[in-house]
Amino acid sequence: MSEQFEPDERARAAERQRHAGFSEADVQREVTELEEKSETAARIFDLRRIIGGLFVVYGVIVMIVGLTDDQAAIDKAQGININLWTGLGMLLLGIFFLVWLKLRPTSHPTPTLPPEAASPEGEPPRGE
């Protein structure tokens, strides 16, 4: 997994690469690749996906329990099928989180590479 770098760390890493013989284009390309990996990790581990998925799964399980409850369990809850209503609420909350994720995905502005940073096709960046 990649981690996001602070501006100071990014500047120090760029300076180390320049001293190691990398051009500015190579440094820019490396920074862009790291930012893309960081954005991918942020999308994968978005808490809305995790929370929404868990609430949907648990909501379905609790609703099934509520549908199969016997009368004694319903009487114990003063005549309310609490498992059914709680499961429905959890399911709706989980769906809300997943819809929210779909409508407002996490996106970070992707920097554009300067023209001199683009390598010719098929040629790997210097230093790899």
Phi, psi and omega in degrees: 000144177262154179242155179283140181262145173286157180303322180296316180295321179297318180294319178295319179294320179295320179295320178298319181292323178297319179291336180277001176101011178274145177278169178299324179296320178296318180296315179298319180295318179295317179298317179297318179297318179295321179293323178294319178296320179296319179295320178297317179296323179295322179291319183295318185260027176296128184297332179297324179293315182292311181296314180299315180297317180294319179294323178295313182297310181293325178298317178296317180298313182292325177295320178297318177298319179295324179289334182258005179297144175270172185296330180295320179292323179290319178296325180297332179262029177058040174084006179253130177281080189296325179294320180296313182290322178293317178298320178295317178298317179295319179298315180295321178295317178297319177295321177302313180298318181291323176293319178300317178298320181290319183282328181232071181292156177286130177214136178249145178297129180267126180290147178267142179283141173293156184304326181287346180277342181287126180270153176298151184301137176085345181265120180290156177298151181297139178100000179254000000 
